[in-house]
C-alpha angles and dihedrals in degrees: 000000000000111000092207089058091049091049092052092051096045094068096167091049091231094136089244134085117232126204090254092052092047093048091054091050097051130079126201093196096260100081089248125114119273113265106275091222091055090050091049092051092050094047088051091052095052101032102109094174096050090234098122089251135087129226123236088256092054090042088065090055091046092049090053089047091053091046090051090051091048090055090046091049092049091051090059096039090087095170092048090233094140092246140068121250128199097275093044090050090049090052092048094049092047090051089050090056101262120132103195132164118243090252091062092045088052090054092048090048092052091046094055101032101103095173097049095233098115094258137101122226123223096261092046089049089058091049093047091050094047093049093047090047096052090049093052128004110231123188119283106343122223101014113253099019127109117270093229095079106127100242090150090068092061112113113224116203 
């Protein structure tokens, strides 16, 4: 992990990354801040001290996790629009091991479509995937990442 990157993210120089610092550091591809709920879920997954922050060591693991999700997201964003539409979401969920009717995919789409344009942004895709995963454990999620990612620590509201 690049120390310069860590130093830029740790704005208060505490040695830990807060949800606010992480949210500022992340981009969802729309020049808007990452969804605060997605940031909170990810901090909760990697916060080994239960202090609502992550250490530099855990930040490296979180950064890899986000990079893995970004690669996953891009693989399903077939039209390279920077977001996931209904068909792309259906393909992603099927790949993750879910067999859901279109009506359920419609509900999921509406639940995670913050902009109201029938698409899901990168950060909301992560949140959707985490929440689906903690409600039912599908096989290898996301494809190509290690199975030791601490999904079970995610807090679902």
